[in-house]
Coordinates of C-alpha atoms in Angstrom, one line a residue:
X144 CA -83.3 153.9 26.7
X145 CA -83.8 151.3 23.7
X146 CA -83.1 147.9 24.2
X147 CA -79.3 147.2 22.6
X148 CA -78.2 143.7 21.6
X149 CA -74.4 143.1 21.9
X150 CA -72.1 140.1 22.8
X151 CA -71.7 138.9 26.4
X152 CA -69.1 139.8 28.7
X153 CA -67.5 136.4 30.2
X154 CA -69.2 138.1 33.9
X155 CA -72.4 138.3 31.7
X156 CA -72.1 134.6 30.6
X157 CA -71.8 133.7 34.3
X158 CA -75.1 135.4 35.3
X159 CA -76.8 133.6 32.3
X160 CA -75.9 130.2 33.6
X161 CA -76.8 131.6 37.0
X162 CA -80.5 132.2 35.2
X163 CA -80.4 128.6 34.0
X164 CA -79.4 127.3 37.5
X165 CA -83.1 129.4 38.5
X166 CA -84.9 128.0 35.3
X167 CA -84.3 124.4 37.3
X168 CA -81.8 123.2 34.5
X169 CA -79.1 122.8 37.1
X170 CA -75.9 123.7 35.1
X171 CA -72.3 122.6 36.1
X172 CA -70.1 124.4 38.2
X173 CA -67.8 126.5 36.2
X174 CA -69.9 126.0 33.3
X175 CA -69.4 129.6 32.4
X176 CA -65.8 129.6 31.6
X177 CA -65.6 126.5 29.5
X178 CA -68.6 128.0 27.3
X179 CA -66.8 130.7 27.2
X180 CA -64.0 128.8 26.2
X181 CA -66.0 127.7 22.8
X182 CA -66.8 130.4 21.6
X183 CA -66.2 134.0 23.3
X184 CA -68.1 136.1 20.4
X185 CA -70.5 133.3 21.0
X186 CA -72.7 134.7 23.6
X187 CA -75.6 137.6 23.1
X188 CA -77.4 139.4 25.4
X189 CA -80.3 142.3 25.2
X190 CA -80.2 144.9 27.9
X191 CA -82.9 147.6 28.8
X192 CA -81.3 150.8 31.1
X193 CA -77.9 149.2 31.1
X194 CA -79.2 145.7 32.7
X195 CA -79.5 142.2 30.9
X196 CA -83.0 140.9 30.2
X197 CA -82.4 137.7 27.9
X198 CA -79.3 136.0 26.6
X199 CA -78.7 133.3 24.3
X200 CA -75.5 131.1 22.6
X201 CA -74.9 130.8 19.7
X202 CA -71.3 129.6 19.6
X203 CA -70.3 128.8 16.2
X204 CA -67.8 125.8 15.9
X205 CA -66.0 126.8 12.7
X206 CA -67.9 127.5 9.6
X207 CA -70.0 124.5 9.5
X208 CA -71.6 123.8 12.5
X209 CA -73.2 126.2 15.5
X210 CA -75.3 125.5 18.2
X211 CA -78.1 127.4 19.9
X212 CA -78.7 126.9 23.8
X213 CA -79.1 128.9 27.0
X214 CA -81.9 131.0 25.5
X215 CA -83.4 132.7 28.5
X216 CA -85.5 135.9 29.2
X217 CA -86.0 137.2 32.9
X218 CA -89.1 136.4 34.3
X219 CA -90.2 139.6 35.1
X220 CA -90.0 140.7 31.4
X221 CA -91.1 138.3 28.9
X222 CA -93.5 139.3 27.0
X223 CA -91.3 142.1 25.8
X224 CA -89.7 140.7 22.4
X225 CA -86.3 140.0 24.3
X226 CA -86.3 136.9 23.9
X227 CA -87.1 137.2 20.2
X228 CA -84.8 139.5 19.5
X229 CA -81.7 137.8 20.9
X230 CA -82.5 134.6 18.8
X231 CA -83.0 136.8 15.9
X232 CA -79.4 138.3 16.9
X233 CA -78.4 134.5 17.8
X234 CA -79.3 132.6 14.5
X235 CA -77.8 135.6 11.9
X236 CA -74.5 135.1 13.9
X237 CA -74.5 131.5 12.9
X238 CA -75.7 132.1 8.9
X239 CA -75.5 129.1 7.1
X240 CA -74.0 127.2 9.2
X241 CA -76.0 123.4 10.3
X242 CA -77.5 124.3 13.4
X243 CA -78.5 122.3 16.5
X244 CA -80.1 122.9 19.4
X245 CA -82.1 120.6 21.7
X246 CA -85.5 121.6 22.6
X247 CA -88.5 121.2 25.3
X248 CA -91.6 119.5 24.4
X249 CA -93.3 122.7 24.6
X250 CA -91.0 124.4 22.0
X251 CA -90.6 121.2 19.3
X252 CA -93.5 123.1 17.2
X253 CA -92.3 126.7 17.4
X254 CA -88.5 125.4 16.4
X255 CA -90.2 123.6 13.7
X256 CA -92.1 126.9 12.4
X257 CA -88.5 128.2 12.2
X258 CA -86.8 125.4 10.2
X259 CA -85.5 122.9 12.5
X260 CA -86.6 119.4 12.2
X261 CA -86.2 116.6 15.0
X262 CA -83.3 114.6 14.5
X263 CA -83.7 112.0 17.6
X264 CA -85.3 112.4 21.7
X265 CA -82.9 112.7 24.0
X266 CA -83.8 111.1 27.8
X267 CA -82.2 112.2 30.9
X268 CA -81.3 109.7 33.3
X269 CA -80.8 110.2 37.1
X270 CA -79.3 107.6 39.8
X271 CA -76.4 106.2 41.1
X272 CA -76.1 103.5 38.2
X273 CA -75.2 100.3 40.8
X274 CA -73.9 97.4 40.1
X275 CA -71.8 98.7 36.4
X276 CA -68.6 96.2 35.8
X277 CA -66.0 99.0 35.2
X278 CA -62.8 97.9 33.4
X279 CA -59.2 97.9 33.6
X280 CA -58.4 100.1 31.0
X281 CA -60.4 102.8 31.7
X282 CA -58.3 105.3 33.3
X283 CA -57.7 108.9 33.9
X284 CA -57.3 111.5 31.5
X285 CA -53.5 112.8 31.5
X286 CA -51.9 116.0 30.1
X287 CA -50.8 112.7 27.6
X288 CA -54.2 112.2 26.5
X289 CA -55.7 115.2 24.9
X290 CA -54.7 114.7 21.6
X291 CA -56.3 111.5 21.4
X292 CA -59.2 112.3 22.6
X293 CA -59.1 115.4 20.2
X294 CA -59.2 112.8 17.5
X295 CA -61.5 110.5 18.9
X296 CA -63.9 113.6 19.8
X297 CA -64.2 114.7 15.8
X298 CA -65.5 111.3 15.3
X299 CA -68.7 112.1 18.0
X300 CA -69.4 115.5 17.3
X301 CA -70.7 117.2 14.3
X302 CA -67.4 119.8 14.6
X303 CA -63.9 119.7 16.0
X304 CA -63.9 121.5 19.6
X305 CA -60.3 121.8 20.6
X306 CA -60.7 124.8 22.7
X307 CA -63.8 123.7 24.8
X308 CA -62.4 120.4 25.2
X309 CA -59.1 121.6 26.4
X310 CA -60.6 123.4 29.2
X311 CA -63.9 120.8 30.0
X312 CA -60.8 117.9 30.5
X313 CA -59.2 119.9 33.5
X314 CA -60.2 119.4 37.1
X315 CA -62.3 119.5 39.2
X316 CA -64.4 118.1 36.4
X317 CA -63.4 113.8 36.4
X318 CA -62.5 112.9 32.6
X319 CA -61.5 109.4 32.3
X320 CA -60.8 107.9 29.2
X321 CA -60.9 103.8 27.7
X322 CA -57.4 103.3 25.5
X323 CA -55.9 99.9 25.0
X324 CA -53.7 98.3 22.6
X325 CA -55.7 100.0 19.8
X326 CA -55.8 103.4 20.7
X327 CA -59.0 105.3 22.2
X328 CA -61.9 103.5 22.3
X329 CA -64.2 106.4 24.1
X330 CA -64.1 108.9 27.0
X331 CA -66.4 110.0 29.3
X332 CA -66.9 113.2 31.6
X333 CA -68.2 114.2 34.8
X334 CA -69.4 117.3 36.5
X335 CA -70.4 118.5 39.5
X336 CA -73.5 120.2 39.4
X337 CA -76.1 122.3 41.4
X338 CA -77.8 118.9 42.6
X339 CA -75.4 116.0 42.0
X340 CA -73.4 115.0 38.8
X341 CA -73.8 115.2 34.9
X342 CA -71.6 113.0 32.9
X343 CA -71.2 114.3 29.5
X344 CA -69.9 113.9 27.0
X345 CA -69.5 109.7 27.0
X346 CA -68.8 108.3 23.7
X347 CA -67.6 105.0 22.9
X348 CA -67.5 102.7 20.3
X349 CA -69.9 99.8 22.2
X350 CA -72.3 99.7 24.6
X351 CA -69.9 97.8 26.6
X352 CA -67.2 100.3 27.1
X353 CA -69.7 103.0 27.7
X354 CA -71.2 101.1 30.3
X355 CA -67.7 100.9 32.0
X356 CA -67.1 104.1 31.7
X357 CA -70.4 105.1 33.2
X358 CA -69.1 102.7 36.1
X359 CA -66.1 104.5 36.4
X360 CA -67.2 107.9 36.8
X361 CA -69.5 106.7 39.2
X362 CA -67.0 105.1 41.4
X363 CA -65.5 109.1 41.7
X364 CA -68.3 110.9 42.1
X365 CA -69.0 110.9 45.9
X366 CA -71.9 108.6 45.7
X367 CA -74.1 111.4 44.8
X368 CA -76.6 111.1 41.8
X369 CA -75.2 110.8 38.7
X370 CA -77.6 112.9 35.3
X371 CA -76.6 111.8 32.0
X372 CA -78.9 112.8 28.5
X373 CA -78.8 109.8 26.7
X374 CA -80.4 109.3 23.0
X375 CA -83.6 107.4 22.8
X376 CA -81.9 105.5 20.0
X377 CA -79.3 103.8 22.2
X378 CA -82.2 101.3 23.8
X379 CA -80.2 98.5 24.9
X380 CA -78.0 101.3 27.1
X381 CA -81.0 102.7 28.2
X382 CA -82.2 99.6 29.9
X383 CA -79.0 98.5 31.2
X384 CA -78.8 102.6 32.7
X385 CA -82.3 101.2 34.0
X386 CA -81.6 97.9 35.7
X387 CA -78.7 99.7 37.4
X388 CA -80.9 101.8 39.3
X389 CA -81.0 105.3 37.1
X390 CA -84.7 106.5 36.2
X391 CA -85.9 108.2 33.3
X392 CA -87.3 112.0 33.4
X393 CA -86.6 115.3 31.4
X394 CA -86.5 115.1 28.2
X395 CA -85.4 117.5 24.8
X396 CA -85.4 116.6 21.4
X397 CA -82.0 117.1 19.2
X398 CA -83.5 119.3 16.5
X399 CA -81.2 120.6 12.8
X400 CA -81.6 123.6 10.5
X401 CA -80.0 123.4 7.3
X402 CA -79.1 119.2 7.0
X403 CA -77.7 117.0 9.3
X404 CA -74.2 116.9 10.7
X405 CA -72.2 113.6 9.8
X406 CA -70.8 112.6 13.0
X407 CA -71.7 109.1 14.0
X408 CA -74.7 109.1 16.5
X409 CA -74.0 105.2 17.4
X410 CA -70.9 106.5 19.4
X411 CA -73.3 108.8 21.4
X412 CA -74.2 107.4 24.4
X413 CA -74.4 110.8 26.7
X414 CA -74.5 114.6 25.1
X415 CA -72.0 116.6 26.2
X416 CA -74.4 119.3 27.3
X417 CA -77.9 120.7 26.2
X418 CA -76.7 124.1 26.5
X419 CA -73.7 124.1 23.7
X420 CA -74.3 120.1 21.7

């Protein structure tokens, strides 16, 4: 039987993040169904006999911004031209569209050779971040508070997201948010994980407020280890993350084809996740 190309089944979607969670990348739990969420048309899969051999996403957010993650061929049959041809599949969904996607070391020169050019490194940092003054006015995320955040959200990513967000501010994942007398200030998520916790997104207007919020999320998290992918360009964070007892390991680089988006990268202090932006 020829190899067919079609969009992912939400079941599908689960078994690709269940690939991810085998590629070591250690994805959230229920991962699958707020990706889903984002973009349902957004997921492509090649099958050989009737059985999945690569997927990627390519979930569009409107008309002017997609993002390309969770590319993945099964071990046992790369070398094929899966892979290949669900990112062929993946990137003429998307068009014209800006389009992001944050790459491996080992990939930066083959992304390149298709027209993505790096944009900033992004550094993952693990730990238990001890020590982190939290702050009064960080609290909870309510049933109040997504329309706020909404708004604030626009402002840190390159596209607005209602229907991911929606579903990635329920529990069990921990959202909390900083609001005071001038409205939203940033917001900050947690997740359990395979191994531990990833916090993403966390955007905030200072370094000061992300820190607390950083504080706070660790204060709910079971004293397990906390992951958060922080841009290289946020250096002061970065050592604060440090002298708090998180270390620095994996890293991707945020790559764009077609321009740049215009959010504003000083309010990004943690991606939300490397699979979707």
């Amino acid at each position: 039987m020829p190899r067919t190309i079609r969009t992912l089944t939400a079941s599908e979607v689960e078994m690709l993040v269940d690939w991810a969670a085998g590629e070591g990348w250690n994805p959230g739990v229920g991962d699958a169904a707020a990706f889903w969420a984002a973009d349902p048309e957004g997921f492509v899969g090649a099958f050989d006999d009737g059985e999945m051999v690569a997927g990627v996403s390519a979930v569009a957010y409107g008309a002017g911004f997609g993002f390309i993650g969770l590319y993945i061929c099964r071990p046992d049959r790369r070398g094929e031209g899966h892979g290949r041809a669900v990112w062929d599949a993946g990137m003429a969904r998307l068009g014209n569209r800006i389009i992001g996607l944050d790459g491996v070391a080992e990939q930066r020169a083959n992304y390149r050779r298709k027209g993505f050019v790096a944009a900033y490194e992004t550094v993952r940092y693990s730990g238990r971040a001890v020590g982190l003054a939290g702050a009064s006015d960080v609290l909870p995320v309510t049933a109040a508070s997504p329309a706020g955040i909404l708004a604030y959200d626009r402002r840190c990513f390159p596209a607005p997201r209602e229907a991911f967000l929606r579903e990635w501010l329920q529990p069990p994942r921990i959202a909390l948010v900083s609001a005071g007398p001038a409205g939203i200030a940033g917001y900050g998520v947690a997740r359990r994980c395979r191994e531990g916790f990833k916090i993403g997104p966390l955007f905030a207007e200072d370094m000061d407020i992300a820190l607390a919020l950083v504080a706070g999320l660790a204060g709910k998290t079971e004293d397990e280890a906390l992951h958060i992918d922080v841009p290289a360009t946020q250096v002061e964070f970065t050592a604060m993350l440090q002298a708090a007892g998180m270390v620095p390991g994996f890293t991707t680089t945020r790559m764009y084809k077609g321009g740049k988006p215009g959010n504003a990268p000083s309010k990004v202090f943690g991606i939300t996740t490397l699979e979707l932006g």
